[in-house]
Coordinates of N, CA and C and ligand atoms in Angstrom, one line a residue:
X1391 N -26.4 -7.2 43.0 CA -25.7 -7.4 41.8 C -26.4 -7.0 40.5
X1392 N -26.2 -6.3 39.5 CA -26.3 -6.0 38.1 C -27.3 -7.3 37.8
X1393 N -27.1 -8.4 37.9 CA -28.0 -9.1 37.7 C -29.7 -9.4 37.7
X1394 N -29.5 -9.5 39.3 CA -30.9 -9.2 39.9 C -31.3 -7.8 39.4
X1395 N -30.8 -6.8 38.7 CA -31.4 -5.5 38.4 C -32.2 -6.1 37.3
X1396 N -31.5 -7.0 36.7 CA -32.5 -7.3 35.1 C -33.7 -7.7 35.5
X1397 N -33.7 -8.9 36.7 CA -34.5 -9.6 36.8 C -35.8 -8.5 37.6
X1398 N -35.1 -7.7 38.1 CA -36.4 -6.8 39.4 C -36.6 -5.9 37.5
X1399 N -36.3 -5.3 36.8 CA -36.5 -4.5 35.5 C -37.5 -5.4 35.2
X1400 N -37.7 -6.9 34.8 CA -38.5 -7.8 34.0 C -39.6 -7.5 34.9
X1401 N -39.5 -7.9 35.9 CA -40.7 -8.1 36.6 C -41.5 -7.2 36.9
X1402 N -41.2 -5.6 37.3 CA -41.6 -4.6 36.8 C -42.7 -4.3 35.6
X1403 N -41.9 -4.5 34.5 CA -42.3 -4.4 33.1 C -43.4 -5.1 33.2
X1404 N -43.1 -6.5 33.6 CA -44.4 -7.9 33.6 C -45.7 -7.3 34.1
X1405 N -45.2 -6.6 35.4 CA -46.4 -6.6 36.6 C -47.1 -5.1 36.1
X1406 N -46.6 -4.1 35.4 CA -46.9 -2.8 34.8 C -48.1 -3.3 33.9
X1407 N -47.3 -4.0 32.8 CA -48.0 -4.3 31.5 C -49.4 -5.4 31.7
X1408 N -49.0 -6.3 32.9 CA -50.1 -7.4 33.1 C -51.5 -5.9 33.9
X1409 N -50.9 -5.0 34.8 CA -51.9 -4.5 35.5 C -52.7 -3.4 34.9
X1410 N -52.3 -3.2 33.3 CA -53.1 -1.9 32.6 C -53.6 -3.5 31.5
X1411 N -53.5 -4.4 31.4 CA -54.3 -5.1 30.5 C -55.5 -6.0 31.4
X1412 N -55.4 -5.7 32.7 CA -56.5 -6.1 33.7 C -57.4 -4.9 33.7
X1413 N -56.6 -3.7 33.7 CA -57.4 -2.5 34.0 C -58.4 -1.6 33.0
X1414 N -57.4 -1.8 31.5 CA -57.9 -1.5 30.6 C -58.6 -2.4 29.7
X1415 N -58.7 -3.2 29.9 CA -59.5 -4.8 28.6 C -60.5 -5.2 29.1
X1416 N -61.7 -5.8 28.6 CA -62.4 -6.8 29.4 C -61.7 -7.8 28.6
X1417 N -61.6 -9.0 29.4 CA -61.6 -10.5 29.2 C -61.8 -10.9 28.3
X1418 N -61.2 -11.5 27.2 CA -61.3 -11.7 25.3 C -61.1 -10.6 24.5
X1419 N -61.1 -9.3 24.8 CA -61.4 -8.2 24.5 C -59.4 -8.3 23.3
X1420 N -60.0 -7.7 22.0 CA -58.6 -8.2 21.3 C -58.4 -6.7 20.4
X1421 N -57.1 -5.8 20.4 CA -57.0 -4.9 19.8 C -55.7 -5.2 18.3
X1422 N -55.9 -4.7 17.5 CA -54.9 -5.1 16.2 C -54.3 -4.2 16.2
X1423 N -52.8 -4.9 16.1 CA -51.0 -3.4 16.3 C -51.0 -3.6 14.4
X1424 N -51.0 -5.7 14.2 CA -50.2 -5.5 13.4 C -51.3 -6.6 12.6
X1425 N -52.2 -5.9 11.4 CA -53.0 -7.4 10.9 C -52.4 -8.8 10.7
X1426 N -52.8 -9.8 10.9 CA -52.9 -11.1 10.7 C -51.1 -11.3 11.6
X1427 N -50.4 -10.9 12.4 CA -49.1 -10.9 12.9 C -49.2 -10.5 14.3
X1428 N -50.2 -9.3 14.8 CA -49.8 -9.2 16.0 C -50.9 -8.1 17.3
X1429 N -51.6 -9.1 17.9 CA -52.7 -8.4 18.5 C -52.2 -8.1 19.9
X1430 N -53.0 -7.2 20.5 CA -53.0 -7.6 22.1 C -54.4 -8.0 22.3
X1431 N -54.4 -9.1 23.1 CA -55.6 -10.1 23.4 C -55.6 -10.1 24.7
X1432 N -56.4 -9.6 25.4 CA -56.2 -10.0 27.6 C -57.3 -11.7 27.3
X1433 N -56.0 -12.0 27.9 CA -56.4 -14.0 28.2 C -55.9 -13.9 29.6
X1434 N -56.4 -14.8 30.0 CA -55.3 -15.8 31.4 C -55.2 -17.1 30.8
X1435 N -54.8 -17.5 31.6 CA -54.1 -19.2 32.0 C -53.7 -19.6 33.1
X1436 N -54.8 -20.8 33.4 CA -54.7 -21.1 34.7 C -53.7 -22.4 34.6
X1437 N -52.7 -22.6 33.5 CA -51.6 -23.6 33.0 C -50.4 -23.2 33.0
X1438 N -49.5 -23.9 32.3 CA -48.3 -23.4 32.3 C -48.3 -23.3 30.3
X1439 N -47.2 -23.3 29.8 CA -47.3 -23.2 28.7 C -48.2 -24.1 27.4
X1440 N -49.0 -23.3 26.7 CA -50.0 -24.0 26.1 C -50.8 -24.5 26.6
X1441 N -51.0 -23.7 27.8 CA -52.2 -23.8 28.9 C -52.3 -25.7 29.5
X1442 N -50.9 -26.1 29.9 CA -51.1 -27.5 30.1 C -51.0 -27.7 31.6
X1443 N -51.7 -28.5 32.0 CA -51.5 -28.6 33.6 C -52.3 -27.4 34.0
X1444 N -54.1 -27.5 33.8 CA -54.5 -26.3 34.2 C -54.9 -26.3 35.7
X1445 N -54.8 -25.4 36.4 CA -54.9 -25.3 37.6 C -54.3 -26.2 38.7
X1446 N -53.1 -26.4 37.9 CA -52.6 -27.5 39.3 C -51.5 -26.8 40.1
X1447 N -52.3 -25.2 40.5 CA -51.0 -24.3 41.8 C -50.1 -24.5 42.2
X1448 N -50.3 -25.6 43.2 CA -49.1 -26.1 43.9 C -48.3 -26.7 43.2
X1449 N -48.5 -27.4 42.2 CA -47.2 -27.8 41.2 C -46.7 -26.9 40.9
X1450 N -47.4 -25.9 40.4 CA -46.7 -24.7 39.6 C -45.6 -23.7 40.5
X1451 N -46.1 -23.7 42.1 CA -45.7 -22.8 43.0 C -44.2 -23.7 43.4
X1452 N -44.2 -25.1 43.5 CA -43.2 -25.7 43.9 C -42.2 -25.7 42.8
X1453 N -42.6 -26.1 41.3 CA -41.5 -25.8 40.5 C -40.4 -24.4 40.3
X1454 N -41.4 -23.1 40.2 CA -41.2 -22.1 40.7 C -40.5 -21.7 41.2
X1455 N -40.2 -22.5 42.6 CA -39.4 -22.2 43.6 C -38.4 -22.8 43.6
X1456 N -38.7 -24.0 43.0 CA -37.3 -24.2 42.7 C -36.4 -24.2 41.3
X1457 N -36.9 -23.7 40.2 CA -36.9 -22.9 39.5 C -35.8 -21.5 40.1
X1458 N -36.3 -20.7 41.2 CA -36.1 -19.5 41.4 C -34.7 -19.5 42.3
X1459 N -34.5 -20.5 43.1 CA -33.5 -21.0 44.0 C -32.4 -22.0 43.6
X1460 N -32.4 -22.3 41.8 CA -31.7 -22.9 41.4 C -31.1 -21.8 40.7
X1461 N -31.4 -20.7 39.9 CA -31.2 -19.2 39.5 C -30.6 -18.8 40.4
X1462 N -30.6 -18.2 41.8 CA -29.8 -17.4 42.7 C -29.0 -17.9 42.8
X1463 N -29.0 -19.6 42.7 CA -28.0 -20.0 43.1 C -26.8 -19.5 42.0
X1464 N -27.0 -20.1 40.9 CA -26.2 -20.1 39.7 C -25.6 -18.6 39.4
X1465 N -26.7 -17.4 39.6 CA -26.7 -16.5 39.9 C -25.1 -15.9 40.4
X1466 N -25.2 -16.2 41.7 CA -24.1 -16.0 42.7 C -22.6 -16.9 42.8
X1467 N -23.2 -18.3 42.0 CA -21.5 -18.9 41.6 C -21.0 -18.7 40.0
X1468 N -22.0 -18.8 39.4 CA -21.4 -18.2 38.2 C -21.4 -17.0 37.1
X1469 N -22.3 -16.1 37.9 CA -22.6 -15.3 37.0 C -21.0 -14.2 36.4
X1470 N -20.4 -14.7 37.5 CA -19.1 -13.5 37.6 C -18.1 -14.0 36.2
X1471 N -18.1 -15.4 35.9 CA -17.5 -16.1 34.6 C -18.0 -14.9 33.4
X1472 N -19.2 -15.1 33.5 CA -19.7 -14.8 32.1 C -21.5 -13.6 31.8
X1473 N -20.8 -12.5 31.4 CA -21.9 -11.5 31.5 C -23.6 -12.2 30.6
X1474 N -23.1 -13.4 29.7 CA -24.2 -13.6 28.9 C -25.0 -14.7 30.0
X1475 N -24.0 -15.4 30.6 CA -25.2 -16.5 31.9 C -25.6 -15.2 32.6
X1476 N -25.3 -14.6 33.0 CA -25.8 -13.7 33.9 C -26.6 -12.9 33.7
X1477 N -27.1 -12.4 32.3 CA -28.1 -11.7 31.8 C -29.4 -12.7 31.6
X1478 N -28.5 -14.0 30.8 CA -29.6 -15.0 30.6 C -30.5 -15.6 32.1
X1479 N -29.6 -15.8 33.0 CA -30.2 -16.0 34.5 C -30.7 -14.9 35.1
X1480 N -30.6 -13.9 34.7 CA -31.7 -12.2 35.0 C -33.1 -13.1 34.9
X1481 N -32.9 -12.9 33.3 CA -34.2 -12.6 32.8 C -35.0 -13.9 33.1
X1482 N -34.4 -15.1 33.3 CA -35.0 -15.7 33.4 C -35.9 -15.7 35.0
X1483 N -35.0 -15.7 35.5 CA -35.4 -15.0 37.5 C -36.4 -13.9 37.3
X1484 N -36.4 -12.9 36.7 CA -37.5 -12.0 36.8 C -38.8 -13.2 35.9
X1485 N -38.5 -13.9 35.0 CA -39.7 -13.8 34.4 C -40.9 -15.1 35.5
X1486 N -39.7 -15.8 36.0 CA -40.0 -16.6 37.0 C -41.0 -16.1 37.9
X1487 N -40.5 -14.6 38.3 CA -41.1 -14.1 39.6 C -42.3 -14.0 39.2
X1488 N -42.1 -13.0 38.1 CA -43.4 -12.2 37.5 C -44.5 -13.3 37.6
X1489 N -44.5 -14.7 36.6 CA -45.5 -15.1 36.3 C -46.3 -15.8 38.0
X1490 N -45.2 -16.1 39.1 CA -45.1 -16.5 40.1 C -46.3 -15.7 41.0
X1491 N -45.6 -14.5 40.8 CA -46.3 -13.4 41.6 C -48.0 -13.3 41.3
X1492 N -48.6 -13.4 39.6 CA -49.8 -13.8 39.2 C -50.7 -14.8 39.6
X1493 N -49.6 -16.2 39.9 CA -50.1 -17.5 40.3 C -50.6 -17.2 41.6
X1494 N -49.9 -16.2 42.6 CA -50.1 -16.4 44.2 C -51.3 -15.2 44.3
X1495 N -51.2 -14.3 43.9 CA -52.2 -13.2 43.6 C -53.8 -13.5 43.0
X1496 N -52.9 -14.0 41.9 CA -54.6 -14.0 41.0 C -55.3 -15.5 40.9
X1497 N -54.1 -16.9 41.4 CA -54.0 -17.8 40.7 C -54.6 -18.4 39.1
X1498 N -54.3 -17.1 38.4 CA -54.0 -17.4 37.2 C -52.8 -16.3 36.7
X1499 N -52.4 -16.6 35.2 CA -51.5 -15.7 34.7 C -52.1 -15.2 33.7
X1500 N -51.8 -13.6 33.6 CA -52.5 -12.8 32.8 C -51.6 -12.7 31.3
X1501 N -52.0 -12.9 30.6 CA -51.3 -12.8 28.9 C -52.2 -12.2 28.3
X1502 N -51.2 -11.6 27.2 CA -51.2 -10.6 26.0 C -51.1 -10.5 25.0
X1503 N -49.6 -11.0 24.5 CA -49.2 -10.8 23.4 C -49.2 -11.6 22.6
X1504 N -50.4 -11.6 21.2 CA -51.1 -12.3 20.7 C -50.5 -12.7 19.2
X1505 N -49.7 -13.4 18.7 CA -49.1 -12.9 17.4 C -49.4 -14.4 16.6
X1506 N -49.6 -14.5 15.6 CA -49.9 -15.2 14.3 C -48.4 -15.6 13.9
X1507 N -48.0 -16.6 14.0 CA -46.6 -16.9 13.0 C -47.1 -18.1 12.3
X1508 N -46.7 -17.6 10.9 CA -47.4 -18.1 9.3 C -48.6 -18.8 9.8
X1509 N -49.5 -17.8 10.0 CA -51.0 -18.0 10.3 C -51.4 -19.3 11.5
X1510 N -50.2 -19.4 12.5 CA -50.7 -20.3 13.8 C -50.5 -19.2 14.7
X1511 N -51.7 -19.7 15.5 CA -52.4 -18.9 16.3 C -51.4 -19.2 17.7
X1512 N -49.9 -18.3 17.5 CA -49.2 -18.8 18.9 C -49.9 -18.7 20.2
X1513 N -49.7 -19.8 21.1 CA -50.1 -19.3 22.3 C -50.1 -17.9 22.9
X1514 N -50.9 -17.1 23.2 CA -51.2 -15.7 23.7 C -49.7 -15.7 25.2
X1515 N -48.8 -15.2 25.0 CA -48.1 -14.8 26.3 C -47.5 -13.3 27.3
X1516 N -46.9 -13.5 27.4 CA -46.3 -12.1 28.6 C -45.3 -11.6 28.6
X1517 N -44.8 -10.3 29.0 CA -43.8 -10.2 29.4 C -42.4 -11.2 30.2
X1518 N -42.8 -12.0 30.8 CA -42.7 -12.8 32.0 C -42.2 -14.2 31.0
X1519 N -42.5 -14.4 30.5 CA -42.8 -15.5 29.4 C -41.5 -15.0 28.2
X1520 N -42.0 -14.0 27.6 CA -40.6 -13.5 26.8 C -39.2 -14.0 27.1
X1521 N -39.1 -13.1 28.8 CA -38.0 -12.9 29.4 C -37.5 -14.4 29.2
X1522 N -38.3 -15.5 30.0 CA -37.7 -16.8 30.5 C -37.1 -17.2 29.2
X1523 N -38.3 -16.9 28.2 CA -38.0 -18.0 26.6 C -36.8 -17.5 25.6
X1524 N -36.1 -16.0 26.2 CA -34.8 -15.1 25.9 C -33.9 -16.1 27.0
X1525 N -34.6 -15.9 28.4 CA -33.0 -16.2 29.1 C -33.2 -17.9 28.8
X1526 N -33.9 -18.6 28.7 CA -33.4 -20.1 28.0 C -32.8 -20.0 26.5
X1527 N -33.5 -19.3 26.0 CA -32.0 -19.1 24.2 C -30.9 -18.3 24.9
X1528 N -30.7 -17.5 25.6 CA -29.0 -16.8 25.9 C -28.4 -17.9 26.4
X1529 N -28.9 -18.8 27.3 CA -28.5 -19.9 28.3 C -28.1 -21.1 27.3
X1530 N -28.6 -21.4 26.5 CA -28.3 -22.7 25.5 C -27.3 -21.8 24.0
X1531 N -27.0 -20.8 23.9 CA -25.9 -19.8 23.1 C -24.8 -19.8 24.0
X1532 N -24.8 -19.6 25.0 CA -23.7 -19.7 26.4 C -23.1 -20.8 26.0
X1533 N -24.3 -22.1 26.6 CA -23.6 -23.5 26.5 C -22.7 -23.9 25.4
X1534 N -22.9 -23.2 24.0 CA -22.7 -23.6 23.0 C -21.2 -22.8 22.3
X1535 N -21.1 -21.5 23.3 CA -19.9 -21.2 23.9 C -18.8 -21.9 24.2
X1536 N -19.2 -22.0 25.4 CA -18.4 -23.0 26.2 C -18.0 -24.1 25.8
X1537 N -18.7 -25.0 24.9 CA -18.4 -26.0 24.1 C -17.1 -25.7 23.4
X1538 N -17.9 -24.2 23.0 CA -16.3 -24.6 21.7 C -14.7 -23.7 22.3
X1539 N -15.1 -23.3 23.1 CA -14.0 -22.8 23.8 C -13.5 -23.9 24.1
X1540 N -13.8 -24.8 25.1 CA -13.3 -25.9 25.9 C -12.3 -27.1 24.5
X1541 N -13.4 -26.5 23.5 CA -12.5 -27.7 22.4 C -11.2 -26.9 21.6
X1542 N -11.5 -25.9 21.5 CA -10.2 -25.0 21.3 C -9.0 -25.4 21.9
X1543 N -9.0 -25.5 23.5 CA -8.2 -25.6 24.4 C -7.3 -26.6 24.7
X1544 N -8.9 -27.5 24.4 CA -7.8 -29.1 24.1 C -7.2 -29.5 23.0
X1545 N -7.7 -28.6 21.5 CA -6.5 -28.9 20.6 C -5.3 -28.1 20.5
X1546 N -5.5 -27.1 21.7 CA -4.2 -26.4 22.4 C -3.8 -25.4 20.8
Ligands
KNH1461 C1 -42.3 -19.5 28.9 C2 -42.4 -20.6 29.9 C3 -43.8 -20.7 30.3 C4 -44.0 -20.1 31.7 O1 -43.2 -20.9 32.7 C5 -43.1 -20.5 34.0 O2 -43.8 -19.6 34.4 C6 -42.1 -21.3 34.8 C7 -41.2 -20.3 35.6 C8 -42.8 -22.2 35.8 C9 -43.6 -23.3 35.1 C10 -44.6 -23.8 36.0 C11 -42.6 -24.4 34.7 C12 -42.1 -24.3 33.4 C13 -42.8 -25.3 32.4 C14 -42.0 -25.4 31.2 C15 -42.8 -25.1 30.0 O3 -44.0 -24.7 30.2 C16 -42.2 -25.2 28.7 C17 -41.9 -23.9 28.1 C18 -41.3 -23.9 26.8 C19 -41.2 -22.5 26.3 C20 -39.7 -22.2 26.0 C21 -38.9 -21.7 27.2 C22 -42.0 -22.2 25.1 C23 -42.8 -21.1 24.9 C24 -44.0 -21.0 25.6 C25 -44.9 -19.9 25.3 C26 -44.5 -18.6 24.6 O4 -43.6 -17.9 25.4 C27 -43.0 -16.8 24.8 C28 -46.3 -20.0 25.6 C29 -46.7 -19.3 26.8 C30 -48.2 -19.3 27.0 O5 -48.7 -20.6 27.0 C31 -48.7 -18.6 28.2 O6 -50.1 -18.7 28.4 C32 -48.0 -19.2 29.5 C33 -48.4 -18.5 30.7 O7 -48.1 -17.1 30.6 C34 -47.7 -19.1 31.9 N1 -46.2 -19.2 31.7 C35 -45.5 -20.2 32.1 O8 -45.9 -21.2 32.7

């Protein structure tokens, strides 16, 4: 399905961009795109976001999974309603994999994208990271859809 194309695209992208900032950076190593707004930084994280819960794998690998198997699912009953769940559950599924694929590999995840918003030092993230934190805003825009559709309907 069109779907899973987004999600194998993300993960790609993820696994491309994670494997030239292993290959090309040393570790801390920080270049400037954009002053004081937007670096590439090679970090890992052996956490989940805001590096919380460091190194606790098998939490990570179990959420993950089910994480990943709650997506297919939704995937395959609903995606056909609505092209925006369906993109939003892409991206989210690839970014799943992507950071997944890091955890079982490297057990850590490799991050990059380093950006300053009004001078706080955002958590450094990924590809993989983007995607999820896109398909969780497409997913709560959906919802918010559907809301007002459904109220439409009932004031007929
Ligand atoms: C994005 C989800 C995090 C991602 O979850 C995953 O892999 C999922 C599939 C598996 C996790 C074990 C379970 C989800 C925990 C939920 C969570 O954590 C709350 C998230 C809020 C989020 C809104 C959705 C805000 C934003 C985050 C960040 C910026 O994202 C643009 C900071 C990213 C940096 O801390 C970076 O170091 C993180 C590192 O790359 C590892 N990434 C993960 O654990």
């Amino acid at each position: 399905m069109f779907y899973y194309l987004i999600a194998l695209l993300v993960i790609a992208l993820d696994q491309l961009t994670k494997w030239m900032i292993v290959k090309k950076m040393e570790y801390g190593e920080s270049i400037e795109i954009i002053e004081n707004l937007l670096y590439i930084t090679s970090h890992r994280n052996r956490g989940a976001a805001w590096g919380i819960l460091q190194g606790q794998m098998w939490f990570f690998y179990i959420i993950t999974i089910a994480v990943i198997i709650g997506l297919v699912y939704y995937i395959q009953k609903m995606a056909k309603e609505s092209i925006l769940l369906g993109v939003a559950l892409g991206l989210m599924l690839g970014g799943a994999i992507g950071n997944f694929i890091d955890r079982v590999v490297r057990q850590e995840v490799v991050d990059f994208v380093h950006t300053y918003i009004f001078s706080y030092s955002f958590p450094v993230f990924n590809v993989a990271d983007a995607a999820l934190s896109i398909g969780v805003g497409l997913l709560v825009i959906h919802m918010f859809l559907e809301e007002k559709n459904a109220k439409e309907k009932d004031n007929g």
